[in-house]
Short mmCIF file of C-alpha atoms in Angstrom, two decimals:
data_model
loop_
_atom_site.label_atom_id
_atom_site.label_comp_id
_atom_site.label_asym_id
_atom_site.label_seq_id
_atom_site.Cartn_x
_atom_site.Cartn_y
_atom_site.Cartn_z
CA GLN A 1 -49.20 26.76 42.54
CA GLU A 2 -49.35 26.08 46.29
CA VAL A 3 -47.43 26.92 49.48
CA LEU A 4 -47.61 24.95 52.74
CA GLY A 5 -46.31 26.88 55.77
CA GLU A 6 -46.60 30.45 54.48
CA ASP A 7 -46.68 31.95 58.01
CA LYS A 8 -43.36 30.30 58.87
CA LEU A 9 -41.90 31.50 55.57
CA MET A 10 -42.86 35.12 56.30
CA ALA A 11 -41.42 34.86 59.82
CA ILE A 12 -38.03 33.61 58.52
CA LEU A 13 -37.87 36.35 55.88
CA LYS A 14 -38.12 39.00 58.60
CA GLU A 15 -34.81 37.72 60.00
CA ARG A 16 -32.80 36.30 57.05
CA GLU A 17 -32.90 34.82 53.55
CA LEU A 18 -34.64 31.48 52.96
CA LYS A 19 -32.66 28.23 52.54
CA ILE A 20 -34.39 26.01 50.02
CA TYR A 21 -33.71 22.81 48.09
CA TRP A 22 -35.01 21.19 44.91
CA GLY A 23 -34.27 17.53 44.23
CA THR A 24 -34.43 15.40 41.11
CA ALA A 25 -34.08 11.60 40.89
CA THR A 26 -31.47 10.77 38.23
CA THR A 27 -33.56 8.38 36.11
CA GLY A 28 -34.70 9.19 32.55
CA LYS A 29 -33.16 12.03 30.55
CA PRO A 30 -34.29 15.52 31.67
CA HIS A 31 -36.67 17.09 29.14
CA VAL A 32 -37.98 20.61 28.43
CA ALA A 33 -40.52 20.47 31.31
CA TYR A 34 -37.48 20.81 33.61
CA PHE A 35 -37.41 24.47 32.54
CA VAL A 36 -40.47 24.96 34.79
CA PRO A 37 -38.59 24.37 38.08
CA MET A 38 -35.42 25.94 36.62
CA SER A 39 -37.21 29.24 35.92
CA LYS A 40 -38.55 29.21 39.50
CA ILE A 41 -35.06 28.45 40.87
CA ALA A 42 -33.94 31.53 38.95
CA ASP A 43 -36.65 33.51 40.80
CA PHE A 44 -35.48 32.17 44.18
CA LEU A 45 -31.90 33.22 43.44
CA LYS A 46 -32.96 36.70 42.30
CA ALA A 47 -34.87 37.00 45.59
CA GLY A 48 -31.69 36.22 47.55
CA CYS A 49 -32.49 32.64 48.62
CA GLU A 50 -29.76 30.08 49.28
CA VAL A 51 -30.59 27.25 46.87
CA THR A 52 -29.37 23.64 46.94
CA ILE A 53 -29.98 21.26 44.03
CA LEU A 54 -29.99 17.60 45.08
CA PHE A 55 -29.15 14.91 42.52
CA ALA A 56 -31.09 12.10 44.20
CA ASP A 57 -29.17 9.11 42.87
CA LEU A 58 -30.21 6.70 45.65
CA HIS A 59 -33.88 7.69 45.15
CA ALA A 60 -33.49 6.86 41.45
CA TYR A 61 -32.57 3.29 42.33
CA LEU A 62 -35.28 2.94 45.00
CA ASP A 63 -38.02 4.02 42.55
CA ASN A 64 -38.56 0.51 41.19
CA MET A 65 -34.92 0.41 40.01
CA LYS A 66 -35.64 2.91 37.21
CA ALA A 67 -31.88 3.59 37.21
CA PRO A 68 -29.73 0.43 37.43
CA TRP A 69 -27.05 0.61 40.15
CA GLU A 70 -24.20 0.36 37.62
CA LEU A 71 -25.53 3.41 35.72
CA LEU A 72 -26.21 5.63 38.75
CA GLU A 73 -22.82 7.36 38.76
CA LEU A 74 -22.97 8.03 35.00
CA ARG A 75 -26.55 9.32 35.09
CA THR A 76 -25.81 11.59 38.05
CA ARG A 77 -22.87 13.13 36.14
CA TYR A 78 -25.13 13.54 33.09
CA TYR A 79 -27.80 15.31 35.19
CA GLU A 80 -25.22 17.61 36.75
CA HIS A 81 -23.89 18.73 33.36
CA VAL A 82 -27.30 19.07 31.69
CA ILE A 83 -28.96 20.99 34.55
CA LYS A 84 -26.00 23.37 34.80
CA ALA A 85 -26.31 23.90 31.04
CA MET A 86 -30.06 24.60 31.41
CA LEU A 87 -29.47 27.16 34.16
CA GLU A 88 -26.75 28.86 32.09
CA SER A 89 -29.10 28.98 29.08
CA ILE A 90 -31.63 31.02 31.08
CA GLY A 91 -28.98 33.24 32.67
CA VAL A 92 -28.81 31.80 36.21
CA PRO A 93 -25.44 32.41 37.96
CA LEU A 94 -24.11 29.05 39.17
CA ASP A 95 -21.88 30.57 41.87
CA LYS A 96 -24.97 31.14 44.05
CA LEU A 97 -25.99 27.49 43.89
CA THR A 98 -24.91 24.40 45.84
CA PHE A 99 -25.03 21.00 44.12
CA VAL A 100 -25.23 17.85 46.28
CA ARG A 101 -25.47 14.12 45.47
CA GLY A 102 -27.73 12.02 47.66
CA THR A 103 -25.18 9.24 48.19
CA ASP A 104 -22.71 11.82 49.56
CA TYR A 105 -24.64 11.73 52.87
CA GLN A 106 -27.46 9.17 52.54
CA LEU A 107 -25.09 6.26 53.18
CA SER A 108 -23.75 7.71 56.43
CA LYS A 109 -24.32 5.93 59.75
CA GLU A 110 -26.45 8.81 61.13
CA TYR A 111 -28.73 8.98 58.08
CA THR A 112 -29.11 5.17 57.96
CA LEU A 113 -30.10 5.05 61.63
CA ASP A 114 -32.67 7.78 61.00
CA VAL A 115 -34.13 5.69 58.15
CA TYR A 116 -34.60 2.84 60.63
CA ARG A 117 -36.02 5.19 63.28
CA LEU A 118 -38.49 6.56 60.73
CA SER A 119 -39.49 3.07 59.56
CA SER A 120 -40.39 2.20 63.16
CA VAL A 121 -43.06 4.94 63.32
CA VAL A 122 -44.35 5.15 59.72
CA THR A 123 -47.25 2.88 58.73
CA GLN A 124 -47.16 0.92 55.49
CA HIS A 125 -50.40 2.66 54.47
CA ASP A 126 -48.91 6.15 54.90
CA ALA A 127 -45.69 5.26 53.06
CA LYS A 128 -47.60 3.83 50.10
CA LYS A 129 -50.02 6.75 50.01
CA ALA A 130 -47.17 9.29 50.15
CA GLY A 131 -45.44 7.81 47.12
CA ALA A 132 -48.59 7.23 45.06
CA GLU A 133 -48.01 10.15 42.66
CA VAL A 134 -44.22 9.85 42.44
CA VAL A 135 -43.05 6.25 42.84
CA LYS A 136 -43.89 3.95 39.89
CA GLN A 137 -46.99 1.97 40.92
CA VAL A 138 -46.93 -1.73 40.06
CA GLU A 139 -49.04 -4.74 40.99
CA HIS A 140 -46.36 -6.20 43.27
CA PRO A 141 -44.56 -3.15 44.75
CA LEU A 142 -41.03 -3.46 46.08
CA LEU A 143 -40.16 -2.48 49.64
CA SER A 144 -37.81 0.18 48.20
CA GLY A 145 -40.80 2.19 46.97
CA LEU A 146 -42.14 2.39 50.53
CA LEU A 147 -38.77 3.68 51.81
CA TYR A 148 -38.61 6.42 49.16
CA PRO A 149 -40.92 9.03 50.85
CA GLY A 150 -39.08 8.66 54.17
CA LEU A 151 -35.70 9.36 52.57
CA GLN A 152 -37.09 12.43 50.83
CA ALA A 153 -38.42 13.69 54.18
CA LEU A 154 -35.05 13.13 55.89
CA ASP A 155 -33.27 15.05 53.11
CA GLU A 156 -34.87 18.25 54.46
CA GLU A 157 -33.12 17.76 57.82
CA TYR A 158 -29.77 16.61 56.44
CA LEU A 159 -29.56 19.45 53.90
CA LYS A 160 -30.37 21.91 56.74
CA VAL A 161 -32.97 23.83 54.71
CA ASP A 162 -36.08 25.82 55.65
CA ALA A 163 -38.11 24.71 52.64
CA GLN A 164 -38.40 22.10 49.90
CA PHE A 165 -39.55 23.00 46.39
CA GLY A 166 -41.06 20.51 43.93
CA GLY A 167 -43.93 19.73 41.61
CA VAL A 168 -47.50 19.59 42.90
CA ASP A 169 -47.29 15.82 42.26
CA GLN A 170 -44.99 15.72 45.34
CA ARG A 171 -47.70 17.08 47.68
CA LYS A 172 -48.37 13.75 49.43
CA ILE A 173 -44.65 13.31 50.15
CA PHE A 174 -44.51 16.88 51.49
CA THR A 175 -47.43 16.35 53.88
CA PHE A 176 -45.87 13.00 54.90
CA ALA A 177 -42.66 14.88 55.81
CA GLU A 178 -44.64 17.46 57.79
CA LYS A 179 -46.34 14.67 59.75
CA TYR A 180 -43.36 12.43 60.50
CA LEU A 181 -40.22 14.63 60.81
CA PRO A 182 -41.41 16.07 64.17
CA SER A 183 -41.76 12.50 65.49
CA LEU A 184 -37.94 12.22 65.19
CA GLY A 185 -37.47 15.58 66.90
CA TYR A 186 -36.86 17.45 63.64
CA ALA A 187 -38.55 20.67 62.52
CA LYS A 188 -41.46 20.74 60.09
CA ARG A 189 -40.40 22.44 56.84
CA ILE A 190 -42.09 24.81 54.39
CA HIS A 191 -43.17 23.34 51.03
CA LEU A 192 -43.55 25.17 47.72
CA MET A 193 -45.07 23.54 44.65
CA ASN A 194 -45.01 24.36 40.95
CA PRO A 195 -47.75 23.12 38.58
CA MET A 196 -47.23 20.07 36.38
CA VAL A 197 -46.94 20.87 32.69
CA PRO A 198 -48.97 18.63 30.35
CA GLY A 199 -46.88 16.69 27.84
CA LEU A 200 -47.25 17.12 24.10
CA THR A 201 -49.79 14.28 24.01
CA GLY A 202 -51.99 16.01 26.62
CA SER A 203 -51.01 13.89 29.66
CA LYS A 204 -48.12 14.53 32.11
CA MET A 205 -44.78 15.05 30.35
CA SER A 206 -42.81 11.87 31.03
CA SER A 207 -39.29 10.62 30.32
CA SER A 208 -40.66 7.16 29.51
CA GLU A 209 -43.23 8.32 26.95
CA GLU A 210 -41.20 9.38 23.92
CA ASP A 211 -43.88 11.35 22.07
CA SER A 212 -44.94 13.29 25.18
CA LYS A 213 -41.67 15.17 25.66
CA ILE A 214 -38.89 17.04 23.93
CA ASP A 215 -35.41 16.08 25.14
CA LEU A 216 -32.95 18.86 25.90
CA LEU A 217 -30.57 17.41 23.30
CA ASP A 218 -33.18 16.74 20.58
CA ARG A 219 -32.11 18.00 17.16
CA LYS A 220 -34.02 20.90 15.60
CA GLU A 221 -35.72 18.55 13.15
CA ASP A 222 -36.87 16.34 16.08
CA VAL A 223 -38.29 19.40 17.88
CA LYS A 224 -40.19 20.33 14.72
CA LYS A 225 -41.52 16.78 14.27
CA LYS A 226 -42.67 16.42 17.89
CA LEU A 227 -44.33 19.83 18.00
CA LYS A 228 -46.06 19.10 14.71
CA LYS A 229 -47.62 15.95 16.28
CA ALA A 230 -48.41 17.70 19.59
CA PHE A 231 -52.00 17.92 20.82
CA CYS A 232 -53.08 21.53 20.14
CA GLU A 233 -56.73 21.51 19.05
CA PRO A 234 -58.04 24.87 17.71
CA GLY A 235 -59.66 26.82 20.56
CA ASN A 236 -58.96 24.10 23.17
CA VAL A 237 -56.92 25.45 26.10
CA GLU A 238 -57.36 22.33 28.32
CA ASN A 239 -54.43 19.87 28.62
CA ASN A 240 -52.65 21.83 25.90
CA GLY A 241 -48.93 21.15 26.41
CA VAL A 242 -47.90 23.81 23.87
CA LEU A 243 -49.84 26.59 25.64
CA SER A 244 -48.70 25.34 29.06
CA PHE A 245 -45.06 25.56 28.04
CA ILE A 246 -45.58 29.17 26.99
CA LYS A 247 -47.35 29.95 30.27
CA HIS A 248 -44.94 28.26 32.67
CA VAL A 249 -41.59 28.65 30.90
CA LEU A 250 -41.43 31.18 28.09
CA PHE A 251 -43.47 33.94 29.77
CA PRO A 252 -41.66 33.79 33.14
CA LEU A 253 -38.28 33.90 31.37
CA LYS A 254 -38.98 36.64 28.81
CA SER A 255 -42.10 38.43 30.15
CA GLU A 256 -43.50 38.28 26.62
CA PHE A 257 -44.24 35.91 23.77
CA VAL A 258 -44.21 36.67 20.05
CA VAL A 259 -46.58 34.79 17.75
CA LEU A 260 -44.86 34.61 14.36
CA ARG A 261 -47.14 34.59 11.33
CA GLU A 262 -47.31 35.80 7.73
CA GLU A 263 -48.58 39.30 6.94
CA LYS A 264 -51.68 37.89 5.21
CA TRP A 265 -52.74 36.42 8.59
CA GLY A 266 -52.12 39.67 10.47
CA GLY A 267 -48.32 39.56 10.86
CA ASN A 268 -46.35 39.00 14.09
CA LYS A 269 -48.06 39.83 17.39
CA THR A 270 -46.33 40.36 20.75
CA TYR A 271 -48.17 39.35 23.91
CA THR A 272 -47.05 40.77 27.26
CA ALA A 273 -49.71 38.88 29.27
CA TYR A 274 -50.35 35.14 28.96
CA GLU A 275 -54.10 35.59 29.58
CA ALA A 276 -54.41 37.66 26.38
CA LEU A 277 -52.72 34.92 24.35
CA GLU A 278 -54.92 32.20 25.86
CA LYS A 279 -58.04 34.29 25.12
CA ASP A 280 -57.00 34.78 21.48
CA PHE A 281 -56.27 31.06 21.10
CA ALA A 282 -59.63 30.13 22.68
CA GLU A 283 -61.39 32.48 20.25
CA GLN A 284 -59.30 31.01 17.38
CA VAL A 285 -57.64 34.33 16.59
CA VAL A 286 -54.31 32.46 16.95
CA HIS A 287 -53.95 29.33 14.81
CA PRO A 288 -52.34 26.15 16.31
CA GLY A 289 -49.84 26.01 13.43
CA ASP A 290 -48.60 29.55 14.13
CA LEU A 291 -48.45 28.82 17.87
CA LYS A 292 -46.36 25.67 17.32
CA ASN A 293 -43.98 27.42 14.91
CA SER A 294 -43.48 30.27 17.39
CA VAL A 295 -42.79 27.87 20.27
CA GLU A 296 -40.35 25.98 18.06
CA VAL A 297 -38.31 29.15 17.42
CA ALA A 298 -38.34 30.22 21.10
CA LEU A 299 -37.54 26.71 22.36
CA ASN A 300 -34.61 26.24 20.00
CA LYS A 301 -33.09 29.49 21.37
CA LEU A 302 -33.17 27.90 24.84
CA LEU A 303 -31.83 24.54 23.62
CA ASP A 304 -29.04 25.80 21.33
CA PRO A 305 -26.51 26.53 24.12
CA ILE A 306 -27.29 23.15 25.75
CA ARG A 307 -26.79 21.31 22.46
CA GLU A 308 -23.56 23.23 21.87
CA LYS A 309 -22.20 22.31 25.31
CA PHE A 310 -22.99 18.62 24.75
CA ASN A 311 -21.36 18.64 21.32
CA CYS A 312 -17.91 18.02 22.82
CA PRO A 313 -16.49 14.44 22.70
CA GLU A 314 -16.39 14.07 26.51
CA LEU A 315 -20.10 14.84 27.03
CA LYS A 316 -21.18 12.88 23.95
CA LYS A 317 -19.41 9.87 25.45
CA LEU A 318 -21.04 10.47 28.86
CA SER A 319 -24.51 10.75 27.30
CA SER A 320 -24.22 7.46 25.41
CA ALA A 321 -22.73 5.65 28.42
CA ALA A 322 -25.43 6.89 30.85
CA TYR A 323 -28.27 6.03 28.44
CA PRO A 324 -26.96 3.11 26.36
CA THR A 325 -28.47 2.67 22.92
CA PRO A 326 -27.81 -0.16 20.45
CA SER A 327 -24.44 0.42 18.81
CA LYS A 328 -24.64 0.26 15.06
CA ALA A 329 -21.77 -1.45 13.24
CA LYS A 330 -19.50 1.16 11.69
CA LEU A 331 -18.46 1.10 8.06
CA GLY A 332 -14.80 0.74 7.19
CA GLU A 333 -12.96 2.53 4.37
CA LYS A 334 -14.18 0.11 1.72
CA GLY A 335 -17.76 0.07 3.00
CA THR A 336 -17.41 -3.20 4.86
CA LYS A 337 -18.48 -3.62 8.47
CA ASN A 338 -15.66 -3.77 10.97
CA SER A 339 -15.32 -6.41 13.66
CA GLU A 340 -16.45 -4.28 16.64
CA PRO A 341 -18.96 -6.28 18.69
CA GLU A 342 -22.51 -4.99 18.82
CA ASP A 343 -24.31 -4.31 22.08
CA VAL A 344 -26.98 -6.95 22.54
CA VAL A 345 -29.40 -4.99 24.75
CA PRO A 346 -33.19 -5.30 25.20
CA SER A 347 -33.89 -1.83 23.76
CA ARG A 348 -33.04 -3.26 20.32
CA LEU A 349 -36.29 -5.26 20.43
CA ASP A 350 -39.44 -3.51 19.18
CA ILE A 351 -41.92 -5.01 21.65
CA ARG A 352 -45.44 -3.58 21.71
CA VAL A 353 -48.84 -4.17 23.22
CA GLY A 354 -51.17 -5.70 20.65
CA LYS A 355 -54.90 -6.40 20.55
CA VAL A 356 -56.07 -9.59 18.84
CA ILE A 357 -58.75 -8.60 16.29
CA SER A 358 -59.39 -12.07 14.85
CA VAL A 359 -58.19 -15.69 15.26
CA GLU A 360 -58.50 -18.48 12.68
CA LYS A 361 -56.99 -21.92 12.32
CA HIS A 362 -54.15 -22.04 9.75
CA PRO A 363 -55.58 -23.63 6.57
CA ASP A 364 -52.57 -25.96 6.20
CA ALA A 365 -51.36 -26.59 9.78
CA ASP A 366 -53.41 -28.07 12.64
CA SER A 367 -51.19 -26.60 15.42
CA LEU A 368 -51.11 -22.99 14.13
CA TYR A 369 -53.42 -19.99 14.50
CA VAL A 370 -53.46 -17.07 12.06
CA GLU A 371 -54.25 -13.88 13.99
CA LYS A 372 -54.88 -10.29 12.99
CA ILE A 373 -53.30 -8.11 15.69
CA ASP A 374 -53.64 -4.35 16.08
CA VAL A 375 -50.32 -2.77 17.18
CA GLY A 376 -51.30 0.86 16.64
CA GLU A 377 -50.45 0.92 12.92
CA ALA A 378 -52.66 1.80 9.96
CA GLU A 379 -53.44 -1.90 9.36
CA PRO A 380 -53.41 -4.88 11.77
CA ARG A 381 -50.51 -7.33 11.41
CA THR A 382 -50.91 -10.95 10.35
CA VAL A 383 -49.23 -13.19 12.93
CA VAL A 384 -48.89 -16.99 12.93
CA SER A 385 -48.67 -18.61 16.37
CA GLY A 386 -48.28 -22.25 17.45
CA LEU A 387 -50.86 -21.96 20.22
CA VAL A 388 -53.69 -24.23 19.06
CA HIS A 389 -52.90 -26.99 21.61
CA PHE A 390 -52.37 -24.53 24.49
CA VAL A 391 -54.82 -21.63 24.25
CA PRO A 392 -58.47 -21.95 23.13
CA LYS A 393 -59.41 -19.68 20.26
CA GLU A 394 -62.01 -17.80 22.33
CA GLN A 395 -59.37 -16.93 24.97
CA LEU A 396 -57.23 -15.21 22.33
CA GLN A 397 -60.03 -13.27 20.65
CA ASP A 398 -60.04 -9.56 21.68
CA ARG A 399 -57.35 -10.01 24.35
CA LEU A 400 -54.22 -7.87 24.79
CA VAL A 401 -50.94 -9.61 24.00
CA VAL A 402 -47.24 -8.70 23.88
CA LEU A 403 -45.86 -8.75 20.34
CA LEU A 404 -42.27 -8.68 19.07
CA CYS A 405 -42.62 -6.51 15.98
CA ASN A 406 -39.18 -6.20 14.36
CA LEU A 407 -38.39 -9.79 13.46
CA LYS A 408 -37.89 -10.32 9.75
CA PRO A 409 -41.30 -11.44 8.35
CA GLN A 410 -41.27 -15.12 7.40
CA LYS A 411 -43.68 -17.55 5.79
CA MET A 412 -45.06 -20.29 8.00
CA ARG A 413 -46.72 -22.98 5.91
CA GLY A 414 -47.54 -20.44 3.20
CA VAL A 415 -48.76 -17.57 5.42
CA GLU A 416 -46.39 -14.67 6.11
CA SER A 417 -46.07 -13.88 9.83
CA GLN A 418 -45.28 -10.24 10.76
CA GLY A 419 -44.47 -10.71 14.43
CA MET A 420 -44.25 -13.08 17.38
CA VAL A 421 -46.66 -13.31 20.32
CA LEU A 422 -44.49 -13.62 23.44
CA CYS A 423 -45.61 -16.39 25.81
CA ALA A 424 -44.56 -17.94 29.09
CA SER A 425 -43.82 -21.68 29.03
CA SER A 426 -43.65 -24.14 31.91
CA VAL A 427 -40.35 -25.85 32.67
CA GLY A 428 -41.62 -29.42 33.21
CA GLU A 429 -44.03 -31.76 31.48
CA PRO A 430 -46.79 -31.60 30.43
CA ARG A 431 -45.85 -28.35 28.72
CA GLN A 432 -48.08 -25.37 29.48
CA VAL A 433 -48.09 -22.07 27.56
CA GLU A 434 -49.67 -18.71 28.50
CA PRO A 435 -49.49 -15.49 26.44
CA LEU A 436 -47.90 -12.64 28.40
CA ASP A 437 -50.36 -10.09 29.81
CA PRO A 438 -49.76 -6.33 29.54
CA PRO A 439 -51.16 -4.26 32.46
CA ALA A 440 -54.91 -3.57 32.29
CA GLY A 441 -55.71 -0.31 30.50
CA CYS A 442 -52.85 -0.48 27.98
CA CYS A 443 -53.50 0.64 24.41
CA ALA A 444 -52.57 -1.18 21.21
CA GLY A 445 -49.16 0.01 20.00
CA GLU A 446 -47.85 1.00 23.46
CA ARG A 447 -44.14 0.31 23.90
CA VAL A 448 -42.97 -2.52 26.17
CA TYR A 449 -39.43 -2.10 27.49
CA VAL A 450 -37.05 -3.59 30.03
CA GLU A 451 -36.20 -1.61 33.18
CA GLY A 452 -33.09 0.48 32.62
CA TYR A 453 -33.32 0.24 28.82
CA GLU A 454 -36.30 2.52 28.16
CA GLY A 455 -34.23 5.12 26.30
CA GLY A 456 -32.91 3.09 23.35
CA GLU A 457 -34.25 2.93 19.81
CA PRO A 458 -35.17 -0.55 18.51
CA ASP A 459 -33.54 -1.94 15.36
CA GLU A 460 -35.68 -1.36 12.29
CA GLU A 461 -35.44 -5.09 11.55
CA LEU A 462 -33.53 -7.77 13.46
CA LYS A 463 -31.10 -9.54 11.12
CA PRO A 464 -31.57 -13.32 11.45
CA LYS A 465 -27.81 -14.04 11.20
CA LYS A 466 -27.03 -11.75 14.15
CA LYS A 467 -29.41 -13.74 16.44
CA VAL A 468 -30.07 -10.67 18.63
CA PHE A 469 -33.44 -11.96 19.84
CA GLU A 470 -32.10 -15.44 20.51
CA LYS A 471 -29.21 -14.08 22.63
CA LEU A 472 -31.56 -11.89 24.68
CA GLN A 473 -34.27 -14.52 24.91
CA ALA A 474 -31.84 -16.88 26.66
CA ASP A 475 -32.20 -14.63 29.74
CA PHE A 476 -35.98 -14.17 29.56
CA ARG A 477 -37.68 -15.65 32.64
CA VAL A 478 -40.90 -15.43 34.65
CA SER A 479 -40.30 -14.46 38.29
CA GLU A 480 -41.88 -16.09 41.34
CA ASP A 481 -44.45 -13.25 41.20
CA CYS A 482 -45.26 -14.21 37.57
CA VAL A 483 -43.59 -11.02 36.24
CA ALA A 484 -41.80 -11.21 32.86
CA GLN A 485 -38.09 -10.35 33.23
CA TRP A 486 -34.75 -10.15 31.43
CA LYS A 487 -31.83 -10.76 33.80
CA GLN A 488 -34.20 -10.05 36.74
CA ARG A 489 -35.25 -6.68 35.27
CA ASN A 490 -38.97 -6.31 34.70
CA PHE A 491 -40.74 -5.96 31.37
CA LEU A 492 -42.75 -2.73 31.72
CA THR A 493 -45.22 -0.42 30.05
CA LYS A 494 -45.99 3.05 31.42
CA LEU A 495 -48.85 1.41 33.41
CA GLY A 496 -46.74 -1.23 35.16
CA THR A 497 -45.28 -4.71 34.76
CA VAL A 498 -45.95 -7.37 32.12
CA SER A 499 -46.88 -10.72 33.66
CA CYS A 500 -48.41 -14.13 32.99
CA LYS A 501 -51.27 -15.90 34.72
CA SER A 502 -49.60 -18.72 36.65
CA LEU A 503 -46.31 -20.10 35.21
CA LYS A 504 -43.84 -19.05 37.95
CA GLY A 505 -40.20 -19.61 37.01
CA GLY A 506 -41.10 -20.37 33.39
CA SER A 507 -39.23 -19.41 30.24
CA ILE A 508 -40.44 -16.84 27.69
CA SER A 509 -40.44 -17.38 23.94
#
C-alpha cells in the first residue's frame, strides 16, 4: 500500500538483492489475515530478496503482557510451526527463508545498552505516539508499551536488513525508527506496508475478537458458520472482509477467482481481475451468498494442509499448551468421570458487558434489587443483586456493568437470578461496594476476559459442586490503579481494562 524510502530501494537493487524482514509478536493465534503478509513474502522471495521472519517473543510480553512470560516459549514454537505450514500451503520454499526469535539477540549486552541509549533520546510523547496503532491502549499504560517501538526500531539494525515490511498500522513505528536510529549512528531503513484487511465483522481482523476472524485451525464447519455470519451487505464494497480477503489473498495467490453458483443463477464465473468482481458485486450481479460459498471453498483449500500438519499428537499437544483452554473431564469405560483434576482458569467464566435496562426493589427483600440487564441476547436477563444499601437505584439505571453469565440460575426470595453483577468491595469497615466499570464505548454482550486467557471457551454452565467461580474469585483483587485483576492480570475488553471508581486494593465478588 505504501513505500517509504523508494529511492534508496532502487539504488540498492542496482547493486544487489534486498535484505528484508517481517516480524510478528507471538500473542494470539495467527488467523487467515496472516495470508496477506505471507503472499507478499512469497513475492519478495520470487523477486530474489533475502527474507528474515522474526518471531518477536519479547515484544509479545511488552505489549501489555498479552503473552504471559511462562507461555512465551510455547507460543513462539506454535507460531513457528503454523507460519511454516502457511508458507508451505501457498508454495513458498522455506530453504530461502531465515527464522529468528527476538530473545535470541534482544537479551544481549549490546542490544540492552542500545535500548538504554535510545531511551535517553526518545521523548515519552514520541514513544506513545509511535505505538498508538499497535500497542494495546489502556487508561493506565505500562512502561513496557513505551519501550516497544524502540525495540522494533533496533531490530532493523540487529537483523542487518535494508528494509522492514509490515502492515500499514505499523507506519508510526516505521517513521519513529527513521527518526531515531540515525541518532544512535545507525542507518535509516526502507519501509514497506501492506493494507489491513477488515475482519468478518467489518472492523480490523483481530485475534481477540472471536467473530471477526477465522483461525488457521478452524474446522470446516466453523469456517462455514463464521462466513455465514460475516458482514457482506448486497452491493456494499466498503469494510467488506469477504471481498477484501479475495482481493488481498486469493487473487495474488491464484491470479483468478471463481464464483461458484447454480446454473439457474448463471453458473460458475471466473474473474481474472479483482476490479471486475468488485464491480459485479457493487451492481448486485454477484450475490453475497454465492460469494461466501466460493470463498469458503477456496479458503478450505488453503487451510487443509495446515489442519493436516497440526493433526499429529505432538502439534495438538503444543497448541493446547500454548493456548490453554478449560480441560473437560474425560469419561471412563463405564461412562463415569475419572479423577483427573480440571484446570481452574479464568477463561471458563462467561463474563460479559451488560447494560442495565431497569432497576426495581425486590418485592420480598429490602436489601435486593431486581434488574433487567441486556447482555447482547434476544431478551434481557433478570438479575437479583444485593446492592440496595450501597448503590442508589438511579446510579444503576442505564449504566454498563460486568456480568457473570454462566452461573446456574437460582431463586433469590422467589425471583430467579440469571447472572451476577461483579462489584468491588472495600476491605475495612464501613463496607463500601462499587459495580465494576467496563471501558467507555463498550457494547452490551462484549466479552470480558483475563490477560493471557482470551483464547478459551467458557463453560456452558458452572456446576455449583465444582466451585470453579469460588476458586477463581479468591484471587480477584482491585489494583492500586483501581483495575480489576486475577492474580495481577487485568480484566480486559477489546477497548481496555475493567476498573472501579475508587476502592483500591479491594476484593471483587
